[in-house]
Amino acid sequence: MPSRCDDGAVRVGLDRRAFLACAGGLATAALTSGSAQTPGAKTRLILLGTGGGPRPRKANAASAQVIVIDGAAYVIDCGDGVARQLVSAGVPLATLRHVFITHQHSDHTADYGNLIWLGWTAGLRTRVDTWGPPPLERMTRLFFEMNAADIETRIADEGRVPLAPLVHAHEVTAAGLVFQDEHVKVTAALVRHPPVVPSFGYRFDAADRSIVISGDTAPSDALIALARGADVLVHDTLYPAGVDRLVASVANAATLKQSILSHHTTAEDAGRVAKAAGVKTLVLSHLVPPDDPAITDQMWIDAARIHFRGTIVVGKDLLEL
Ligand SMILES: [Zn+2]
C-alpha cells in the first residue's frame, strides 16, 4: 500500500527505510541536504525503544538504543523488551559488551538484568561492563541472586560459563569521563530529571562520528555543553498538548501531569537545545505521549523546527541512523 509522508510525498510501504526517506525528505525540504545516516559511517546507531514511560504498548518499546562499533554492542538504557528488540535489529546478543543506564526509572531499567541473563542463554560468554547511577552494583548482585536457580541449573545442566563473574557493574556518580576503550570515549553530563538524582546524558565519541543520548531531562545547559558539535543528538521529547489525554485515564492525573511537564523537554525546546549545541541531526525519542495517533510525525517535526534547521528525525523502533 502506498503511504503518504507528511511532506506530501507518496512512498510505497512505510518500513524503516521508507520512514527514513520521509524524515530525510522533510529535512531536505527545509535544507539543502539531508540524510539522517552519516555516509560511510562504521559506527551504527539503532533505536530500539522510542516511547516514553514504562507502560507496555503496541506502538513502541520503552527506552533503549544500541551503538555498534566493530561488532561490539554498547546498549544505552534497558527498557521493557530490550533483548528482543536487539534480536529484531539483527544485533547478536552475544556481542553485548557494555550497558549504560541513564537513570533509575523503570522505563530505562526494567530489562537491565534480563538483557544480560537472556543474552547469556543466547551464547554470551565474554565480559560485560555496566555503567549507571547507584544502586547499579546492588541491582546487579541481587538480580543474579534472584535468578540463581535458573543460572546454576544451566551452568550444571548445559555447561555454560558462570554468569555473574562476566558482569562488572560500575556506579557513575558524577559528570565527566566514564570510560574509554579502543573504539570510543564515553562522557557523562548531569541532566535535570527531578526527583531522580543523579540522571545522566552520555556522549559517545567514536572515530567516525559522535552520538549523544540525552536520557530524560528538562532543558539542560549541561546537556548542551555535552552535545556541542555532535553528529547526532537523541533527545527526550514531550508534546504538551497530548499530556492531558495521556493522563486522563489515571487516578493520579494532576500529579502525573505535573511530574511529566517538570522533568522532560518539549519538542520545541529539544529543537532549541539542538540549535544551541550545534548538532547536525536531532532525533526525537522517548516520545511522550508514546502512542497518541492525534500527534503526527509532522507535528513533532514542526515543533522542533521552530528553532532547529538541521535534520530532524522522529524516532521509530528499529530505525538505524
Ligand atoms: Zn525518567
PDB file of C-alpha atoms and ligand atoms in Angstrom:
ATOM      1  CA  MET A   1       0.000   0.000   0.000  1.00  0.00           C
ATOM      2  CA  PRO A   2       1.365   3.441  -0.830  1.00  0.00           C
ATOM      3  CA  SER A   3       1.899   5.641   2.198  1.00  0.00           C
ATOM      4  CA  ARG A   4       1.792   9.370   2.249  1.00  0.00           C
ATOM      5  CA  CYS A   5       4.673  11.044   4.024  1.00  0.00           C
ATOM      6  CA  ASP A   6       3.894  14.109   5.981  1.00  0.00           C
ATOM      7  CA  ASP A   7       5.627  16.256   3.391  1.00  0.00           C
ATOM      8  CA  GLY A   8       3.042  15.108   0.862  1.00  0.00           C
ATOM      9  CA  ALA A   9       5.287  12.675  -0.990  1.00  0.00           C
ATOM     10  CA  VAL A  10       3.835   9.234  -1.550  1.00  0.00           C
ATOM     11  CA  ARG A  11       6.049   6.272  -0.900  1.00  0.00           C
ATOM     12  CA  VAL A  12       5.329   2.572  -1.035  1.00  0.00           C
ATOM     13  CA  GLY A  13       5.050   0.973   2.374  1.00  0.00           C
ATOM     14  CA  LEU A  14       6.341   2.575   5.500  1.00  0.00           C
ATOM     15  CA  ASP A  15       9.110   0.329   6.644  1.00  0.00           C
ATOM     16  CA  ARG A  16      12.150   1.678   8.443  1.00  0.00           C
ATOM     17  CA  ARG A  17      13.904   2.690   5.273  1.00  0.00           C
ATOM     18  CA  ALA A  18      10.840   4.401   3.847  1.00  0.00           C
ATOM     19  CA  PHE A  19      10.286   6.222   7.079  1.00  0.00           C
ATOM     20  CA  LEU A  20      13.832   7.473   6.994  1.00  0.00           C
ATOM     21  CA  ALA A  21      13.243   8.604   3.427  1.00  0.00           C
ATOM     22  CA  CYS A  22      10.256  10.565   4.700  1.00  0.00           C
ATOM     23  CA  ALA A  23      12.226  12.035   7.542  1.00  0.00           C
ATOM     24  CA  GLY A  24      15.125  12.835   5.265  1.00  0.00           C
ATOM     25  CA  GLY A  25      12.734  14.333   2.754  1.00  0.00           C
ATOM     26  CA  LEU A  26      11.295  16.595   5.373  1.00  0.00           C
ATOM     27  CA  ALA A  27      14.728  17.718   6.365  1.00  0.00           C
ATOM     28  CA  THR A  28      15.699  18.188   2.767  1.00  0.00           C
ATOM     29  CA  ALA A  29      12.677  20.354   2.178  1.00  0.00           C
ATOM     30  CA  ALA A  30      13.980  22.843   4.663  1.00  0.00           C
ATOM     31  CA  LEU A  31      17.681  22.366   3.987  1.00  0.00           C
ATOM     32  CA  THR A  32      19.946  21.941   1.038  1.00  0.00           C
ATOM     33  CA  SER A  33      20.767  18.380   2.002  1.00  0.00           C
ATOM     34  CA  GLY A  34      19.592  15.841   4.484  1.00  0.00           C
ATOM     35  CA  SER A  35      20.025  12.220   5.237  1.00  0.00           C
ATOM     36  CA  ALA A  36      19.893  11.093   8.805  1.00  0.00           C
ATOM     37  CA  GLN A  37      22.549   8.459   8.194  1.00  0.00           C
ATOM     38  CA  THR A  38      26.157   9.559   8.002  1.00  0.00           C
ATOM     39  CA  PRO A  39      27.540   8.293   4.663  1.00  0.00           C
ATOM     40  CA  GLY A  40      30.088   5.534   5.180  1.00  0.00           C
ATOM     41  CA  ALA A  41      29.668   5.545   8.951  1.00  0.00           C
ATOM     42  CA  LYS A  42      31.114   2.458  10.597  1.00  0.00           C
ATOM     43  CA  THR A  43      29.562   3.322  13.919  1.00  0.00           C
ATOM     44  CA  ARG A  44      25.943   2.239  13.830  1.00  0.00           C
ATOM     45  CA  LEU A  45      23.168   3.709  15.959  1.00  0.00           C
ATOM     46  CA  ILE A  46      19.920   1.760  16.176  1.00  0.00           C
ATOM     47  CA  LEU A  47      16.908   2.998  18.114  1.00  0.00           C
ATOM     48  CA  LEU A  48      15.487   0.003  19.991  1.00  0.00           C
ATOM     49  CA  GLY A  49      12.716   1.659  22.002  1.00  0.00           C
ATOM     50  CA  THR A  50      11.385   5.141  21.337  1.00  0.00           C
ATOM     51  CA  GLY A  51       8.311   5.527  23.561  1.00  0.00           C
ATOM     52  CA  GLY A  52       8.415   7.303  26.892  1.00  0.00           C
ATOM     53  CA  GLY A  53       7.057   5.662  30.022  1.00  0.00           C
ATOM     54  CA  PRO A  54       7.045   2.108  31.367  1.00  0.00           C
ATOM     55  CA  ARG A  55       3.508   1.093  30.340  1.00  0.00           C
ATOM     56  CA  PRO A  56       3.831  -1.751  27.802  1.00  0.00           C
ATOM     57  CA  ARG A  57       2.374  -0.680  24.451  1.00  0.00           C
ATOM     58  CA  LYS A  58       1.778  -1.940  20.922  1.00  0.00           C
ATOM     59  CA  ALA A  59       3.146   1.217  19.331  1.00  0.00           C
ATOM     60  CA  ASN A  60       6.726   1.134  20.557  1.00  0.00           C
ATOM     61  CA  ALA A  61       9.079  -0.281  23.169  1.00  0.00           C
ATOM     62  CA  ALA A  62      10.466   1.580  26.172  1.00  0.00           C
ATOM     63  CA  SER A  63      13.751   3.450  26.090  1.00  0.00           C
ATOM     64  CA  ALA A  64      16.773   1.703  24.618  1.00  0.00           C
ATOM     65  CA  GLN A  65      19.402   2.330  21.971  1.00  0.00           C
ATOM     66  CA  VAL A  66      22.386   0.411  20.729  1.00  0.00           C
ATOM     67  CA  ILE A  67      25.603   1.700  19.230  1.00  0.00           C
ATOM     68  CA  VAL A  68      27.531  -0.978  17.355  1.00  0.00           C
ATOM     69  CA  ILE A  69      31.215  -0.392  16.670  1.00  0.00           C
ATOM     70  CA  ASP A  70      33.337  -3.057  15.020  1.00  0.00           C
ATOM     71  CA  GLY A  71      30.859  -5.696  16.088  1.00  0.00           C
ATOM     72  CA  ALA A  72      30.741  -4.704  19.767  1.00  0.00           C
ATOM     73  CA  ALA A  73      27.355  -3.645  21.131  1.00  0.00           C
ATOM     74  CA  TYR A  74      27.051  -0.685  23.506  1.00  0.00           C
ATOM     75  CA  VAL A  75      23.485  -0.609  24.801  1.00  0.00           C
ATOM     76  CA  ILE A  76      22.129   2.582  26.315  1.00  0.00           C
ATOM     77  CA  ASP A  77      19.144   2.033  28.606  1.00  0.00           C
ATOM     78  CA  CYS A  78      17.227  -1.179  29.076  1.00  0.00           C
ATOM     79  CA  GLY A  79      13.505  -0.561  28.821  1.00  0.00           C
ATOM     80  CA  ASP A  80      10.990  -3.390  28.531  1.00  0.00           C
ATOM     81  CA  GLY A  81      11.887  -5.750  25.683  1.00  0.00           C
ATOM     82  CA  VAL A  82      15.424  -4.588  25.017  1.00  0.00           C
ATOM     83  CA  ALA A  83      16.793  -8.099  24.387  1.00  0.00           C
ATOM     84  CA  ARG A  84      14.027  -8.894  21.912  1.00  0.00           C
ATOM     85  CA  GLN A  85      14.495  -5.527  20.203  1.00  0.00           C
ATOM     86  CA  LEU A  86      18.212  -6.234  19.766  1.00  0.00           C
ATOM     87  CA  VAL A  87      17.362  -9.544  18.126  1.00  0.00           C
ATOM     88  CA  SER A  88      14.815  -7.826  15.899  1.00  0.00           C
ATOM     89  CA  ALA A  89      17.501  -5.316  14.935  1.00  0.00           C
ATOM     90  CA  GLY A  90      19.835  -8.145  13.951  1.00  0.00           C
ATOM     91  CA  VAL A  91      22.366  -7.470  16.704  1.00  0.00           C
ATOM     92  CA  PRO A  92      23.549 -10.795  18.205  1.00  0.00           C
ATOM     93  CA  LEU A  93      23.100 -10.829  21.979  1.00  0.00           C
ATOM     94  CA  ALA A  94      26.492 -12.494  22.346  1.00  0.00           C
ATOM     95  CA  THR A  95      28.120  -9.273  21.083  1.00  0.00           C
ATOM     96  CA  LEU A  96      26.899  -7.305  24.107  1.00  0.00           C
ATOM     97  CA  ARG A  97      29.944  -5.564  25.590  1.00  0.00           C
ATOM     98  CA  HIS A  98      28.776  -2.520  27.555  1.00  0.00           C
ATOM     99  CA  VAL A  99      25.488  -1.377  29.087  1.00  0.00           C
ATOM    100  CA  PHE A 100      24.823   2.213  30.125  1.00  0.00           C
ATOM    101  CA  ILE A 101      21.899   3.248  32.303  1.00  0.00           C
ATOM    102  CA  THR A 102      20.976   6.941  32.206  1.00  0.00           C
ATOM    103  CA  HIS A 103      18.858   6.951  35.378  1.00  0.00           C
ATOM    104  CA  GLN A 104      16.864   4.820  37.735  1.00  0.00           C
ATOM    105  CA  HIS A 105      13.390   4.894  36.164  1.00  0.00           C
ATOM    106  CA  SER A 106      11.762   1.612  35.182  1.00  0.00           C
ATOM    107  CA  ASP A 107      11.254   2.575  31.544  1.00  0.00           C
ATOM    108  CA  HIS A 108      15.060   2.669  31.348  1.00  0.00           C
ATOM    109  CA  THR A 109      15.931  -0.212  33.675  1.00  0.00           C
ATOM    110  CA  ALA A 110      13.156  -2.845  33.632  1.00  0.00           C
ATOM    111  CA  ASP A 111      15.121  -5.268  31.460  1.00  0.00           C
ATOM    112  CA  TYR A 112      18.643  -4.410  32.622  1.00  0.00           C
ATOM    113  CA  GLY A 113      19.250  -7.779  34.230  1.00  0.00           C
ATOM    114  CA  ASN A 114      17.105  -9.635  31.715  1.00  0.00           C
ATOM    115  CA  LEU A 115      19.229  -8.352  28.830  1.00  0.00           C
ATOM    116  CA  ILE A 116      22.385  -9.895  30.274  1.00  0.00           C
ATOM    117  CA  TRP A 117      20.701 -13.051  31.571  1.00  0.00           C
ATOM    118  CA  LEU A 118      18.902 -13.783  28.293  1.00  0.00           C
ATOM    119  CA  GLY A 119      21.993 -12.817  26.315  1.00  0.00           C
ATOM    120  CA  TRP A 120      23.876 -15.447  28.263  1.00  0.00           C
ATOM    121  CA  THR A 121      21.338 -18.088  27.210  1.00  0.00           C
ATOM    122  CA  ALA A 122      21.927 -16.909  23.626  1.00  0.00           C
ATOM    123  CA  GLY A 123      25.657 -17.576  23.828  1.00  0.00           C
ATOM    124  CA  LEU A 124      27.122 -14.572  25.613  1.00  0.00           C
ATOM    125  CA  ARG A 125      30.267 -15.821  27.375  1.00  0.00           C
ATOM    126  CA  THR A 126      32.513 -12.770  27.448  1.00  0.00           C
ATOM    127  CA  ARG A 127      32.906  -9.808  29.778  1.00  0.00           C
ATOM    128  CA  VAL A 128      30.151  -7.215  30.082  1.00  0.00           C
ATOM    129  CA  ASP A 129      30.731  -3.886  31.807  1.00  0.00           C
ATOM    130  CA  THR A 130      27.714  -1.956  33.021  1.00  0.00           C
ATOM    131  CA  TRP A 131      27.620   1.716  33.957  1.00  0.00           C
ATOM    132  CA  GLY A 132      24.982   3.800  35.662  1.00  0.00           C
ATOM    133  CA  PRO A 133      23.775   5.540  38.800  1.00  0.00           C
ATOM    134  CA  PRO A 134      23.561   3.761  42.148  1.00  0.00           C
ATOM    135  CA  PRO A 135      22.353   1.289  43.173  1.00  0.00           C
ATOM    136  CA  LEU A 136      23.571  -0.397  39.983  1.00  0.00           C
ATOM    137  CA  GLU A 137      26.020  -2.688  41.789  1.00  0.00           C
ATOM    138  CA  ARG A 138      23.368  -3.868  44.235  1.00  0.00           C
ATOM    139  CA  MET A 139      20.800  -4.295  41.465  1.00  0.00           C
ATOM    140  CA  THR A 140      23.249  -6.458  39.547  1.00  0.00           C
ATOM    141  CA  ARG A 141      24.132  -8.600  42.537  1.00  0.00           C
ATOM    142  CA  LEU A 142      20.526  -9.072  43.638  1.00  0.00           C
ATOM    143  CA  PHE A 143      19.387  -9.860  40.106  1.00  0.00           C
ATOM    144  CA  PHE A 144      21.768 -12.803  39.900  1.00  0.00           C
ATOM    145  CA  GLU A 145      20.759 -13.874  43.385  1.00  0.00           C
ATOM    146  CA  MET A 146      17.056 -13.701  42.473  1.00  0.00           C
ATOM    147  CA  ASN A 147      17.627 -15.860  39.406  1.00  0.00           C
ATOM    148  CA  ALA A 148      20.219 -18.201  40.881  1.00  0.00           C
ATOM    149  CA  ALA A 149      18.039 -21.286  40.468  1.00  0.00           C
ATOM    150  CA  ASP A 150      17.947 -20.953  36.697  1.00  0.00           C
ATOM    151  CA  ILE A 151      21.522 -19.757  36.342  1.00  0.00           C
ATOM    152  CA  GLU A 152      23.011 -22.564  38.424  1.00  0.00           C
ATOM    153  CA  THR A 153      20.872 -25.162  36.663  1.00  0.00           C
ATOM    154  CA  ARG A 154      22.036 -24.035  33.241  1.00  0.00           C
ATOM    155  CA  ILE A 155      25.674 -23.969  34.293  1.00  0.00           C
ATOM    156  CA  ALA A 156      25.431 -27.545  35.591  1.00  0.00           C
ATOM    157  CA  ASP A 157      22.980 -28.910  33.027  1.00  0.00           C
ATOM    158  CA  GLU A 158      24.058 -27.103  29.853  1.00  0.00           C
ATOM    159  CA  GLY A 159      27.726 -26.496  30.541  1.00  0.00           C
ATOM    160  CA  ARG A 160      27.505 -22.714  30.407  1.00  0.00           C
ATOM    161  CA  VAL A 161      30.194 -20.485  31.865  1.00  0.00           C
ATOM    162  CA  PRO A 162      29.308 -18.889  35.222  1.00  0.00           C
ATOM    163  CA  LEU A 163      27.359 -15.701  34.525  1.00  0.00           C
ATOM    164  CA  ALA A 164      27.983 -13.421  37.489  1.00  0.00           C
ATOM    165  CA  PRO A 165      31.780 -13.256  37.023  1.00  0.00           C
ATOM    166  CA  LEU A 166      31.305 -11.966  33.480  1.00  0.00           C
ATOM    167  CA  VAL A 167      29.466  -8.865  34.639  1.00  0.00           C
ATOM    168  CA  HIS A 168      31.243  -5.859  36.119  1.00  0.00           C
ATOM    169  CA  ALA A 169      28.963  -3.095  37.370  1.00  0.00           C
ATOM    170  CA  HIS A 170      30.377   0.409  37.773  1.00  0.00           C
ATOM    171  CA  GLU A 171      28.398   3.108  39.516  1.00  0.00           C
ATOM    172  CA  VAL A 172      28.510   6.518  37.858  1.00  0.00           C
ATOM    173  CA  THR A 173      28.040   9.323  40.351  1.00  0.00           C
ATOM    174  CA  ALA A 174      29.476  12.404  38.658  1.00  0.00           C
ATOM    175  CA  ALA A 175      29.803  14.096  35.293  1.00  0.00           C
ATOM    176  CA  GLY A 176      32.929  13.616  33.206  1.00  0.00           C
ATOM    177  CA  LEU A 177      34.777  10.778  31.522  1.00  0.00           C
ATOM    178  CA  VAL A 178      33.051   7.463  32.124  1.00  0.00           C
ATOM    179  CA  PHE A 179      35.469   5.233  30.276  1.00  0.00           C
ATOM    180  CA  GLN A 180      37.430   4.882  27.062  1.00  0.00           C
ATOM    181  CA  ASP A 181      38.393   1.854  25.004  1.00  0.00           C
ATOM    182  CA  GLU A 182      39.856   1.266  21.570  1.00  0.00           C
ATOM    183  CA  HIS A 183      36.532   2.118  19.922  1.00  0.00           C
ATOM    184  CA  VAL A 184      35.018   5.006  21.797  1.00  0.00           C
ATOM    185  CA  LYS A 185      35.252   7.597  24.534  1.00  0.00           C
ATOM    186  CA  VAL A 186      32.172   7.933  26.722  1.00  0.00           C
ATOM    187  CA  THR A 187      31.454  11.112  28.659  1.00  0.00           C
ATOM    188  CA  ALA A 188      28.560  11.872  31.006  1.00  0.00           C
ATOM    189  CA  ALA A 189      26.712  15.049  31.908  1.00  0.00           C
ATOM    190  CA  LEU A 190      24.401  15.508  34.851  1.00  0.00           C
ATOM    191  CA  VAL A 191      20.974  16.379  33.466  1.00  0.00           C
ATOM    192  CA  ARG A 192      17.797  17.707  35.123  1.00  0.00           C
ATOM    193  CA  HIS A 193      15.236  14.992  35.823  1.00  0.00           C
ATOM    194  CA  PRO A 194      13.977  15.601  39.349  1.00  0.00           C
ATOM    195  CA  PRO A 195      13.444  13.837  41.642  1.00  0.00           C
ATOM    196  CA  VAL A 196      15.757  11.232  40.107  1.00  0.00           C
ATOM    197  CA  VAL A 197      19.306  12.198  41.044  1.00  0.00           C
ATOM    198  CA  PRO A 198      21.720  11.553  39.505  1.00  0.00           C
ATOM    199  CA  SER A 199      20.402  11.370  35.953  1.00  0.00           C
ATOM    200  CA  PHE A 200      22.902  11.329  33.126  1.00  0.00           C
ATOM    201  CA  GLY A 201      23.188  12.029  29.428  1.00  0.00           C
ATOM    202  CA  TYR A 202      26.002  10.189  27.657  1.00  0.00           C
ATOM    203  CA  ARG A 203      28.193  11.195  24.736  1.00  0.00           C
ATOM    204  CA  PHE A 204      29.934   8.593  22.559  1.00  0.00           C
ATOM    205  CA  ASP A 205      32.889   9.828  20.523  1.00  0.00           C
ATOM    206  CA  ALA A 206      33.931   7.189  18.008  1.00  0.00           C
ATOM    207  CA  ALA A 207      36.462   7.564  15.205  1.00  0.00           C
ATOM    208  CA  ASP A 208      33.877   8.442  12.589  1.00  0.00           C
ATOM    209  CA  ARG A 209      31.015  10.128  14.454  1.00  0.00           C
ATOM    210  CA  SER A 210      29.756  11.432  17.768  1.00  0.00           C
ATOM    211  CA  ILE A 211      26.421  10.452  19.271  1.00  0.00           C
ATOM    212  CA  VAL A 212      24.711  11.881  22.336  1.00  0.00           C
ATOM    213  CA  ILE A 213      21.857  10.252  24.254  1.00  0.00           C
ATOM    214  CA  SER A 214      20.112  12.804  26.461  1.00  0.00           C
ATOM    215  CA  GLY A 215      18.479  10.440  28.904  1.00  0.00           C
ATOM    216  CA  ASP A 216      15.413  12.024  30.462  1.00  0.00           C
ATOM    217  CA  THR A 217      15.795  15.693  31.150  1.00  0.00           C
ATOM    218  CA  ALA A 218      14.241  19.105  31.263  1.00  0.00           C
ATOM    219  CA  PRO A 219      16.127  21.554  29.039  1.00  0.00           C
ATOM    220  CA  SER A 220      19.699  21.298  30.298  1.00  0.00           C
ATOM    221  CA  ASP A 221      22.702  23.574  29.812  1.00  0.00           C
ATOM    222  CA  ALA A 222      24.947  20.697  30.849  1.00  0.00           C
ATOM    223  CA  LEU A 223      23.499  18.589  28.054  1.00  0.00           C
ATOM    224  CA  ILE A 224      24.010  21.421  25.553  1.00  0.00           C
ATOM    225  CA  ALA A 225      27.662  21.543  26.589  1.00  0.00           C
ATOM    226  CA  LEU A 226      27.959  17.746  26.325  1.00  0.00           C
ATOM    227  CA  ALA A 227      26.372  17.691  22.864  1.00  0.00           C
ATOM    228  CA  ARG A 228      28.403  20.569  21.423  1.00  0.00           C
ATOM    229  CA  GLY A 229      29.092  19.869  17.745  1.00  0.00           C
ATOM    230  CA  ALA A 230      27.857  16.244  17.882  1.00  0.00           C
ATOM    231  CA  ASP A 231      26.709  14.479  14.743  1.00  0.00           C
ATOM    232  CA  VAL A 232      23.580  13.035  16.346  1.00  0.00           C
ATOM    233  CA  LEU A 233      21.610  14.048  19.432  1.00  0.00           C
ATOM    234  CA  VAL A 234      18.882  11.647  20.584  1.00  0.00           C
ATOM    235  CA  HIS A 235      16.704  13.771  22.849  1.00  0.00           C
ATOM    236  CA  ASP A 236      13.865  13.088  25.245  1.00  0.00           C
ATOM    237  CA  THR A 237      10.715  14.695  23.810  1.00  0.00           C
ATOM    238  CA  LEU A 238       7.320  15.792  25.034  1.00  0.00           C
ATOM    239  CA  TYR A 239       4.268  17.082  23.157  1.00  0.00           C
ATOM    240  CA  PRO A 240       2.430  19.209  25.750  1.00  0.00           C
ATOM    241  CA  ALA A 241      -0.998  19.117  24.106  1.00  0.00           C
ATOM    242  CA  GLY A 242      -1.006  15.343  24.339  1.00  0.00           C
ATOM    243  CA  VAL A 243      -0.302  15.106  28.049  1.00  0.00           C
ATOM    244  CA  ASP A 244      -3.877  15.802  29.149  1.00  0.00           C
ATOM    245  CA  ARG A 245      -5.103  12.897  27.017  1.00  0.00           C
ATOM    246  CA  LEU A 246      -2.262  10.731  28.292  1.00  0.00           C
ATOM    247  CA  VAL A 247      -3.130  11.182  31.952  1.00  0.00           C
ATOM    248  CA  ALA A 248      -6.901  11.334  31.534  1.00  0.00           C
ATOM    249  CA  SER A 249      -7.458   7.690  32.430  1.00  0.00           C
ATOM    250  CA  VAL A 250      -5.410   7.540  35.616  1.00  0.00           C
ATOM    251  CA  ALA A 251      -6.451   8.386  39.152  1.00  0.00           C
ATOM    252  CA  ASN A 252      -3.330  10.470  39.806  1.00  0.00           C
ATOM    253  CA  ALA A 253      -3.771  12.619  36.691  1.00  0.00           C
ATOM    254  CA  ALA A 254      -2.895  16.013  38.153  1.00  0.00           C
ATOM    255  CA  THR A 255       0.239  14.790  39.919  1.00  0.00           C
ATOM    256  CA  LEU A 256       1.373  12.736  36.952  1.00  0.00           C
ATOM    257  CA  LYS A 257       0.885  15.662  34.562  1.00  0.00           C
ATOM    258  CA  GLN A 258       2.905  17.976  36.769  1.00  0.00           C
ATOM    259  CA  SER A 259       5.635  15.361  37.062  1.00  0.00           C
ATOM    260  CA  ILE A 260       5.825  14.815  33.303  1.00  0.00           C
ATOM    261  CA  LEU A 261       5.904  18.523  32.463  1.00  0.00           C
ATOM    262  CA  SER A 262       8.539  19.328  35.061  1.00  0.00           C
ATOM    263  CA  HIS A 263      11.245  16.867  34.062  1.00  0.00           C
ATOM    264  CA  HIS A 264      11.046  16.380  30.302  1.00  0.00           C
ATOM    265  CA  THR A 265      11.702  18.579  27.265  1.00  0.00           C
ATOM    266  CA  THR A 266       9.098  19.715  24.751  1.00  0.00           C
ATOM    267  CA  ALA A 267       9.800  19.109  21.072  1.00  0.00           C
ATOM    268  CA  GLU A 268      10.156  22.853  20.620  1.00  0.00           C
ATOM    269  CA  ASP A 269      12.739  23.029  23.397  1.00  0.00           C
ATOM    270  CA  ALA A 270      14.532  19.964  22.041  1.00  0.00           C
ATOM    271  CA  GLY A 271      14.973  21.980  18.848  1.00  0.00           C
ATOM    272  CA  ARG A 272      16.268  24.864  20.911  1.00  0.00           C
ATOM    273  CA  VAL A 273      18.794  22.576  22.644  1.00  0.00           C
ATOM    274  CA  ALA A 274      19.896  21.073  19.310  1.00  0.00           C
ATOM    275  CA  LYS A 275      20.446  24.538  17.869  1.00  0.00           C
ATOM    276  CA  ALA A 276      22.371  25.734  20.906  1.00  0.00           C
ATOM    277  CA  ALA A 277      24.581  22.640  20.805  1.00  0.00           C
ATOM    278  CA  GLY A 278      25.148  22.928  17.062  1.00  0.00           C
ATOM    279  CA  VAL A 279      24.393  19.276  16.319  1.00  0.00           C
ATOM    280  CA  LYS A 280      23.765  18.028  12.779  1.00  0.00           C
ATOM    281  CA  THR A 281      20.875  15.670  13.436  1.00  0.00           C
ATOM    282  CA  LEU A 282      18.216  15.773  16.146  1.00  0.00           C
ATOM    283  CA  VAL A 283      16.390  12.540  16.866  1.00  0.00           C
ATOM    284  CA  LEU A 284      13.195  12.973  18.849  1.00  0.00           C
ATOM    285  CA  SER A 285      12.772   9.938  21.067  1.00  0.00           C
ATOM    286  CA  HIS A 286      11.335   8.883  24.432  1.00  0.00           C
ATOM    287  CA  LEU A 287       8.142  10.308  22.923  1.00  0.00           C
ATOM    288  CA  VAL A 288       5.560  11.460  25.464  1.00  0.00           C
ATOM    289  CA  PRO A 289       2.793  10.627  24.747  1.00  0.00           C
ATOM    290  CA  PRO A 290       4.237   7.497  23.171  1.00  0.00           C
ATOM    291  CA  ASP A 291       1.212   6.326  21.236  1.00  0.00           C
ATOM    292  CA  ASP A 292      -1.249   9.141  20.579  1.00  0.00           C
ATOM    293  CA  PRO A 293      -2.383   8.910  16.925  1.00  0.00           C
ATOM    294  CA  ALA A 294      -3.555  12.528  17.039  1.00  0.00           C
ATOM    295  CA  ILE A 295       0.083  13.641  17.186  1.00  0.00           C
ATOM    296  CA  THR A 296       1.594  13.091  13.750  1.00  0.00           C
ATOM    297  CA  ASP A 297       5.268  12.933  12.835  1.00  0.00           C
ATOM    298  CA  GLN A 298       4.821  16.272  11.084  1.00  0.00           C
ATOM    299  CA  MET A 299       3.573  17.834  14.330  1.00  0.00           C
ATOM    300  CA  TRP A 300       6.646  16.639  16.236  1.00  0.00           C
ATOM    301  CA  ILE A 301       8.918  17.917  13.470  1.00  0.00           C
ATOM    302  CA  ASP A 302       7.168  21.265  13.126  1.00  0.00           C
ATOM    303  CA  ALA A 303       7.588  21.924  16.844  1.00  0.00           C
ATOM    304  CA  ALA A 304      11.314  21.170  16.799  1.00  0.00           C
ATOM    305  CA  ARG A 305      11.737  23.031  13.514  1.00  0.00           C
ATOM    306  CA  ILE A 306      10.792  26.347  15.140  1.00  0.00           C
ATOM    307  CA  HIS A 307      14.366  26.647  16.366  1.00  0.00           C
ATOM    308  CA  PHE A 308      16.456  23.953  14.645  1.00  0.00           C
ATOM    309  CA  ARG A 309      17.418  23.962  10.964  1.00  0.00           C
ATOM    310  CA  GLY A 310      19.343  20.681  10.861  1.00  0.00           C
ATOM    311  CA  THR A 311      17.986  17.227  10.126  1.00  0.00           C
ATOM    312  CA  ILE A 312      15.116  16.170  12.382  1.00  0.00           C
ATOM    313  CA  VAL A 313      14.057  12.547  12.761  1.00  0.00           C
ATOM    314  CA  VAL A 314      11.060  11.292  14.721  1.00  0.00           C
ATOM    315  CA  GLY A 315      12.276   8.165  16.484  1.00  0.00           C
ATOM    316  CA  LYS A 316      10.869   4.792  15.443  1.00  0.00           C
ATOM    317  CA  ASP A 317      11.751   1.441  16.966  1.00  0.00           C
ATOM    318  CA  LEU A 318      14.474  -0.365  14.965  1.00  0.00           C
ATOM    319  CA  LEU A 319      15.347   2.703  12.929  1.00  0.00           C
ATOM    320  CA  GLU A 320      19.051   2.764  12.128  1.00  0.00           C
ATOM    321  CA  LEU A 321      20.811   6.091  11.840  1.00  0.00           C
TER     322      LEU A 321
HETATM  323 ZN    ZN B   1      12.832   9.150  33.629  1.00  0.00          ZN
END
